[in-house]
């Protein structure tokens, strides 16, 4: 778990080869630029989301929707719970040399990053311009005293309210993405040849 020494799962020569294929670092200046542009935006929130958040004790879990920077981890298996979240934290710390903080799971982002990396080697795209926007619609760990299985149940008890965070999440993705894209378009005479920072 966090704070413990990481066990090296592979020999160092294998680590370097694997890390190039599975860990994609975005341009820090571009990430910081987009973060500064969006960090103070007010995001969608609902009474239902406030009620779900009230069950948590962790400060970030109790916050209204907000923008943050962090690392995503891709996996082929659906997982939930504190043990699997510790597992995700360990892998993110391992592949980022302790620099990354796991904040969310992802699937397609790693495939896109891998494709852009390969296209970049052919000089067809600039992989330094990769910017990933993910929005959360649920938690990966349950509130205290609840089992991980509770995350897969409808928190409201009604079919219509399942995935209560999905609408707010989609709305936030639109608002945040729109701000970044519109700024890029507005300043394209500058950003065409220079990565925003």
PDB file of C-alpha atoms in Angstrom:
ATOM      1  CA  UNK A   1       0.000   0.000   0.000  1.00  0.00           C
ATOM      2  CA  UNK A   2       0.967   3.678  -0.033  1.00  0.00           C
ATOM      3  CA  UNK A   3       4.125   4.411   1.909  1.00  0.00           C
ATOM      4  CA  UNK A   4       5.463   0.865   1.659  1.00  0.00           C
ATOM      5  CA  UNK A   5       8.520  -0.065  -0.353  1.00  0.00           C
ATOM      6  CA  UNK A   6       7.574  -1.195  -3.833  1.00  0.00           C
ATOM      7  CA  UNK A   7       8.451  -4.724  -4.812  1.00  0.00           C
ATOM      8  CA  UNK A   8      10.042  -4.793  -8.255  1.00  0.00           C
ATOM      9  CA  UNK A   9       7.758  -7.063 -10.320  1.00  0.00           C
ATOM     10  CA  UNK A  10      10.239  -7.381 -13.200  1.00  0.00           C
ATOM     11  CA  UNK A  11      14.023  -7.251 -13.627  1.00  0.00           C
ATOM     12  CA  UNK A  12      15.260  -3.707 -14.457  1.00  0.00           C
ATOM     13  CA  UNK A  13      15.996  -4.456 -18.145  1.00  0.00           C
ATOM     14  CA  UNK A  14      12.433  -5.752 -18.619  1.00  0.00           C
ATOM     15  CA  UNK A  15      11.020  -2.802 -16.652  1.00  0.00           C
ATOM     16  CA  UNK A  16      12.458  -0.264 -19.075  1.00  0.00           C
ATOM     17  CA  UNK A  17      11.017  -2.086 -22.082  1.00  0.00           C
ATOM     18  CA  UNK A  18       7.584  -2.497 -20.510  1.00  0.00           C
ATOM     19  CA  UNK A  19       7.424   1.054 -19.149  1.00  0.00           C
ATOM     20  CA  UNK A  20       7.877   2.495 -22.662  1.00  0.00           C
ATOM     21  CA  UNK A  21       4.765   0.605 -23.775  1.00  0.00           C
ATOM     22  CA  UNK A  22       2.502   1.122 -20.779  1.00  0.00           C
ATOM     23  CA  UNK A  23       3.395   4.445 -19.155  1.00  0.00           C
ATOM     24  CA  UNK A  24       2.648   7.611 -21.110  1.00  0.00           C
ATOM     25  CA  UNK A  25       3.691  10.920 -19.604  1.00  0.00           C
ATOM     26  CA  UNK A  26       1.998  13.998 -20.951  1.00  0.00           C
ATOM     27  CA  UNK A  27       3.809  17.277 -21.520  1.00  0.00           C
ATOM     28  CA  UNK A  28       3.876  18.840 -18.018  1.00  0.00           C
ATOM     29  CA  UNK A  29       3.588  22.380 -19.379  1.00  0.00           C
ATOM     30  CA  UNK A  30       0.508  21.499 -21.427  1.00  0.00           C
ATOM     31  CA  UNK A  31      -1.094  19.746 -18.457  1.00  0.00           C
ATOM     32  CA  UNK A  32      -0.405  22.730 -16.191  1.00  0.00           C
ATOM     33  CA  UNK A  33      -1.758  25.126 -18.832  1.00  0.00           C
ATOM     34  CA  UNK A  34      -5.033  23.198 -19.139  1.00  0.00           C
ATOM     35  CA  UNK A  35      -5.280  22.852 -15.355  1.00  0.00           C
ATOM     36  CA  UNK A  36      -4.853  26.609 -14.810  1.00  0.00           C
ATOM     37  CA  UNK A  37      -7.481  27.236 -17.469  1.00  0.00           C
ATOM     38  CA  UNK A  38     -10.080  24.954 -15.839  1.00  0.00           C
ATOM     39  CA  UNK A  39      -9.277  24.534 -12.135  1.00  0.00           C
ATOM     40  CA  UNK A  40     -11.665  27.211 -10.890  1.00  0.00           C
ATOM     41  CA  UNK A  41     -14.627  26.264 -13.064  1.00  0.00           C
ATOM     42  CA  UNK A  42     -17.859  25.455 -11.287  1.00  0.00           C
ATOM     43  CA  UNK A  43     -18.950  21.933 -12.183  1.00  0.00           C
ATOM     44  CA  UNK A  44     -22.366  20.292 -12.085  1.00  0.00           C
ATOM     45  CA  UNK A  45     -23.501  19.034  -8.681  1.00  0.00           C
ATOM     46  CA  UNK A  46     -26.783  17.577  -7.477  1.00  0.00           C
ATOM     47  CA  UNK A  47     -28.493  16.734  -4.220  1.00  0.00           C
ATOM     48  CA  UNK A  48     -28.080  13.026  -4.997  1.00  0.00           C
ATOM     49  CA  UNK A  49     -24.322  13.483  -5.410  1.00  0.00           C
ATOM     50  CA  UNK A  50     -24.136  15.426  -2.140  1.00  0.00           C
ATOM     51  CA  UNK A  51     -25.936  12.573  -0.359  1.00  0.00           C
ATOM     52  CA  UNK A  52     -23.508   9.972  -1.728  1.00  0.00           C
ATOM     53  CA  UNK A  53     -20.473  12.136  -0.785  1.00  0.00           C
ATOM     54  CA  UNK A  54     -21.753  12.564   2.767  1.00  0.00           C
ATOM     55  CA  UNK A  55     -21.075   8.856   3.404  1.00  0.00           C
ATOM     56  CA  UNK A  56     -17.320   9.276   2.923  1.00  0.00           C
ATOM     57  CA  UNK A  57     -14.725  10.451   5.443  1.00  0.00           C
ATOM     58  CA  UNK A  58     -11.865  11.239   3.025  1.00  0.00           C
ATOM     59  CA  UNK A  59     -11.633  14.995   2.371  1.00  0.00           C
ATOM     60  CA  UNK A  60     -11.361  14.707  -1.441  1.00  0.00           C
ATOM     61  CA  UNK A  61     -14.253  12.232  -1.579  1.00  0.00           C
ATOM     62  CA  UNK A  62     -16.469  14.735   0.244  1.00  0.00           C
ATOM     63  CA  UNK A  63     -15.636  17.685  -2.009  1.00  0.00           C
ATOM     64  CA  UNK A  64     -18.095  18.898  -4.623  1.00  0.00           C
ATOM     65  CA  UNK A  65     -16.960  18.102  -8.189  1.00  0.00           C
ATOM     66  CA  UNK A  66     -13.571  19.679  -8.900  1.00  0.00           C
ATOM     67  CA  UNK A  67     -10.675  19.628 -11.348  1.00  0.00           C
ATOM     68  CA  UNK A  68      -7.509  17.802 -10.353  1.00  0.00           C
ATOM     69  CA  UNK A  69      -4.365  16.434 -11.941  1.00  0.00           C
ATOM     70  CA  UNK A  70      -3.348  12.823 -11.522  1.00  0.00           C
ATOM     71  CA  UNK A  71      -2.535   9.509 -13.112  1.00  0.00           C
ATOM     72  CA  UNK A  72      -4.942   7.016 -14.621  1.00  0.00           C
ATOM     73  CA  UNK A  73      -4.447   3.268 -14.693  1.00  0.00           C
ATOM     74  CA  UNK A  74      -5.769   1.073 -17.451  1.00  0.00           C
ATOM     75  CA  UNK A  75      -6.809  -2.504 -16.863  1.00  0.00           C
ATOM     76  CA  UNK A  76      -8.661  -5.270 -18.629  1.00  0.00           C
ATOM     77  CA  UNK A  77     -10.692  -6.213 -15.563  1.00  0.00           C
ATOM     78  CA  UNK A  78     -13.384  -4.271 -13.720  1.00  0.00           C
ATOM     79  CA  UNK A  79     -12.352  -3.800 -10.112  1.00  0.00           C
ATOM     80  CA  UNK A  80     -13.470  -1.961  -7.024  1.00  0.00           C
ATOM     81  CA  UNK A  81     -12.625  -1.750  -3.346  1.00  0.00           C
ATOM     82  CA  UNK A  82      -9.807  -0.608  -1.098  1.00  0.00           C
ATOM     83  CA  UNK A  83      -7.521  -3.598  -1.801  1.00  0.00           C
ATOM     84  CA  UNK A  84      -7.706  -3.182  -5.559  1.00  0.00           C
ATOM     85  CA  UNK A  85      -7.324   0.597  -5.215  1.00  0.00           C
ATOM     86  CA  UNK A  86      -4.140  -0.008  -3.196  1.00  0.00           C
ATOM     87  CA  UNK A  87      -3.036  -2.330  -6.019  1.00  0.00           C
ATOM     88  CA  UNK A  88      -3.695   0.475  -8.548  1.00  0.00           C
ATOM     89  CA  UNK A  89      -1.811   2.986  -6.392  1.00  0.00           C
ATOM     90  CA  UNK A  90       1.170   0.638  -6.243  1.00  0.00           C
ATOM     91  CA  UNK A  91       1.311   0.150 -10.019  1.00  0.00           C
ATOM     92  CA  UNK A  92       1.016   3.877 -10.686  1.00  0.00           C
ATOM     93  CA  UNK A  93       3.778   4.634  -8.169  1.00  0.00           C
ATOM     94  CA  UNK A  94       5.912   1.879  -9.680  1.00  0.00           C
ATOM     95  CA  UNK A  95       5.593   2.972 -13.302  1.00  0.00           C
ATOM     96  CA  UNK A  96       5.971   6.674 -12.517  1.00  0.00           C
ATOM     97  CA  UNK A  97       8.921   6.226 -10.184  1.00  0.00           C
ATOM     98  CA  UNK A  98       6.780   7.480  -7.313  1.00  0.00           C
ATOM     99  CA  UNK A  99       5.846  10.706  -9.139  1.00  0.00           C
ATOM    100  CA  UNK A 100       2.276   9.787 -10.131  1.00  0.00           C
ATOM    101  CA  UNK A 101      -0.817   9.822  -7.957  1.00  0.00           C
ATOM    102  CA  UNK A 102      -3.528   7.375  -8.986  1.00  0.00           C
ATOM    103  CA  UNK A 103      -6.844   9.182  -9.339  1.00  0.00           C
ATOM    104  CA  UNK A 104      -8.894   7.242 -11.876  1.00  0.00           C
ATOM    105  CA  UNK A 105      -9.196   4.195 -14.067  1.00  0.00           C
ATOM    106  CA  UNK A 106      -9.172   4.426 -17.840  1.00  0.00           C
ATOM    107  CA  UNK A 107      -9.406   2.150 -20.822  1.00  0.00           C
ATOM    108  CA  UNK A 108      -9.241   3.916 -24.139  1.00  0.00           C
ATOM    109  CA  UNK A 109      -6.756   6.592 -23.038  1.00  0.00           C
ATOM    110  CA  UNK A 110      -3.820   4.188 -23.072  1.00  0.00           C
ATOM    111  CA  UNK A 111      -4.751   2.936 -26.538  1.00  0.00           C
ATOM    112  CA  UNK A 112      -4.946   6.494 -27.850  1.00  0.00           C
ATOM    113  CA  UNK A 113      -1.631   7.401 -26.189  1.00  0.00           C
ATOM    114  CA  UNK A 114       0.011   4.301 -27.651  1.00  0.00           C
ATOM    115  CA  UNK A 115      -1.311   5.076 -31.150  1.00  0.00           C
ATOM    116  CA  UNK A 116      -0.146   8.706 -30.947  1.00  0.00           C
ATOM    117  CA  UNK A 117       3.251   7.550 -29.707  1.00  0.00           C
ATOM    118  CA  UNK A 118       3.647   5.325 -32.773  1.00  0.00           C
ATOM    119  CA  UNK A 119       2.343   8.016 -35.125  1.00  0.00           C
ATOM    120  CA  UNK A 120       4.802  10.426 -33.536  1.00  0.00           C
ATOM    121  CA  UNK A 121       7.700   8.157 -34.474  1.00  0.00           C
ATOM    122  CA  UNK A 122       6.560   8.558 -38.080  1.00  0.00           C
ATOM    123  CA  UNK A 123       6.252  12.338 -37.549  1.00  0.00           C
ATOM    124  CA  UNK A 124       2.556  12.274 -38.408  1.00  0.00           C
ATOM    125  CA  UNK A 125       1.486  13.789 -35.075  1.00  0.00           C
ATOM    126  CA  UNK A 126       3.118  15.479 -32.112  1.00  0.00           C
ATOM    127  CA  UNK A 127       2.594  13.153 -29.117  1.00  0.00           C
ATOM    128  CA  UNK A 128       3.593  16.024 -26.814  1.00  0.00           C
ATOM    129  CA  UNK A 129       0.168  17.499 -27.561  1.00  0.00           C
ATOM    130  CA  UNK A 130      -1.706  14.605 -25.966  1.00  0.00           C
ATOM    131  CA  UNK A 131      -4.014  15.922 -23.268  1.00  0.00           C
ATOM    132  CA  UNK A 132      -6.403  13.590 -21.466  1.00  0.00           C
ATOM    133  CA  UNK A 133      -9.598  14.800 -19.840  1.00  0.00           C
ATOM    134  CA  UNK A 134     -11.392  12.234 -17.695  1.00  0.00           C
ATOM    135  CA  UNK A 135     -14.359  12.849 -15.462  1.00  0.00           C
ATOM    136  CA  UNK A 136     -15.381  10.644 -12.570  1.00  0.00           C
ATOM    137  CA  UNK A 137     -18.916   9.389 -12.177  1.00  0.00           C
ATOM    138  CA  UNK A 138     -18.437   6.960  -9.292  1.00  0.00           C
ATOM    139  CA  UNK A 139     -16.024   5.932  -6.554  1.00  0.00           C
ATOM    140  CA  UNK A 140     -13.588   3.019  -6.636  1.00  0.00           C
ATOM    141  CA  UNK A 141     -13.681   2.507  -2.868  1.00  0.00           C
ATOM    142  CA  UNK A 142     -16.813   2.272  -0.730  1.00  0.00           C
ATOM    143  CA  UNK A 143     -17.614   4.487   2.238  1.00  0.00           C
ATOM    144  CA  UNK A 144     -16.300   3.268   5.609  1.00  0.00           C
ATOM    145  CA  UNK A 145     -17.981   0.109   6.942  1.00  0.00           C
ATOM    146  CA  UNK A 146     -19.340  -0.865   3.510  1.00  0.00           C
ATOM    147  CA  UNK A 147     -18.167  -3.693   1.283  1.00  0.00           C
ATOM    148  CA  UNK A 148     -16.731  -3.136  -2.189  1.00  0.00           C
ATOM    149  CA  UNK A 149     -19.774  -4.910  -3.646  1.00  0.00           C
ATOM    150  CA  UNK A 150     -21.908  -1.955  -2.530  1.00  0.00           C
ATOM    151  CA  UNK A 151     -20.274   0.101  -5.300  1.00  0.00           C
ATOM    152  CA  UNK A 152     -21.975  -2.077  -7.881  1.00  0.00           C
ATOM    153  CA  UNK A 153     -25.421  -1.546  -6.363  1.00  0.00           C
ATOM    154  CA  UNK A 154     -27.689   1.351  -7.117  1.00  0.00           C
ATOM    155  CA  UNK A 155     -27.136   3.751  -4.169  1.00  0.00           C
ATOM    156  CA  UNK A 156     -30.674   5.120  -4.388  1.00  0.00           C
ATOM    157  CA  UNK A 157     -32.557   1.848  -4.663  1.00  0.00           C
ATOM    158  CA  UNK A 158     -34.273   2.934  -7.881  1.00  0.00           C
ATOM    159  CA  UNK A 159     -33.374   1.842 -11.392  1.00  0.00           C
ATOM    160  CA  UNK A 160     -33.828   5.374 -12.762  1.00  0.00           C
ATOM    161  CA  UNK A 161     -31.168   6.757 -10.448  1.00  0.00           C
ATOM    162  CA  UNK A 162     -28.415   4.235 -11.127  1.00  0.00           C
ATOM    163  CA  UNK A 163     -25.132   5.841 -12.135  1.00  0.00           C
ATOM    164  CA  UNK A 164     -26.249   9.107 -10.554  1.00  0.00           C
ATOM    165  CA  UNK A 165     -22.895  10.709 -11.299  1.00  0.00           C
ATOM    166  CA  UNK A 166     -22.986  10.015 -15.024  1.00  0.00           C
ATOM    167  CA  UNK A 167     -24.958  13.090 -16.112  1.00  0.00           C
ATOM    168  CA  UNK A 168     -22.884  15.491 -13.995  1.00  0.00           C
ATOM    169  CA  UNK A 169     -19.711  13.788 -15.229  1.00  0.00           C
ATOM    170  CA  UNK A 170     -20.696  14.157 -18.890  1.00  0.00           C
ATOM    171  CA  UNK A 171     -21.689  17.779 -18.335  1.00  0.00           C
ATOM    172  CA  UNK A 172     -18.329  18.511 -16.702  1.00  0.00           C
ATOM    173  CA  UNK A 173     -16.442  16.840 -19.553  1.00  0.00           C
ATOM    174  CA  UNK A 174     -18.254  19.077 -22.039  1.00  0.00           C
ATOM    175  CA  UNK A 175     -17.647  22.298 -20.079  1.00  0.00           C
ATOM    176  CA  UNK A 176     -13.982  21.605 -19.361  1.00  0.00           C
ATOM    177  CA  UNK A 177     -13.170  20.263 -22.805  1.00  0.00           C
ATOM    178  CA  UNK A 178     -14.956  23.145 -24.480  1.00  0.00           C
ATOM    179  CA  UNK A 179     -12.924  25.722 -22.558  1.00  0.00           C
ATOM    180  CA  UNK A 180      -9.627  24.094 -23.539  1.00  0.00           C
ATOM    181  CA  UNK A 181     -10.564  23.570 -27.195  1.00  0.00           C
ATOM    182  CA  UNK A 182     -11.953  27.083 -27.623  1.00  0.00           C
ATOM    183  CA  UNK A 183      -8.758  28.572 -26.161  1.00  0.00           C
ATOM    184  CA  UNK A 184      -6.641  26.468 -28.522  1.00  0.00           C
ATOM    185  CA  UNK A 185      -8.724  27.566 -31.510  1.00  0.00           C
ATOM    186  CA  UNK A 186      -8.754  31.214 -30.438  1.00  0.00           C
ATOM    187  CA  UNK A 187      -4.957  31.297 -30.085  1.00  0.00           C
ATOM    188  CA  UNK A 188      -4.152  28.867 -32.913  1.00  0.00           C
ATOM    189  CA  UNK A 189      -1.826  31.412 -34.524  1.00  0.00           C
ATOM    190  CA  UNK A 190       0.421  30.884 -31.463  1.00  0.00           C
ATOM    191  CA  UNK A 191      -0.352  27.258 -30.543  1.00  0.00           C
ATOM    192  CA  UNK A 192      -0.026  25.867 -34.053  1.00  0.00           C
ATOM    193  CA  UNK A 193       3.759  25.829 -33.650  1.00  0.00           C
ATOM    194  CA  UNK A 194       4.093  25.978 -29.883  1.00  0.00           C
ATOM    195  CA  UNK A 195       2.705  23.649 -27.207  1.00  0.00           C
ATOM    196  CA  UNK A 196       0.687  25.736 -24.721  1.00  0.00           C
ATOM    197  CA  UNK A 197       2.366  26.129 -21.347  1.00  0.00           C
TER     198      UNK A 197
END
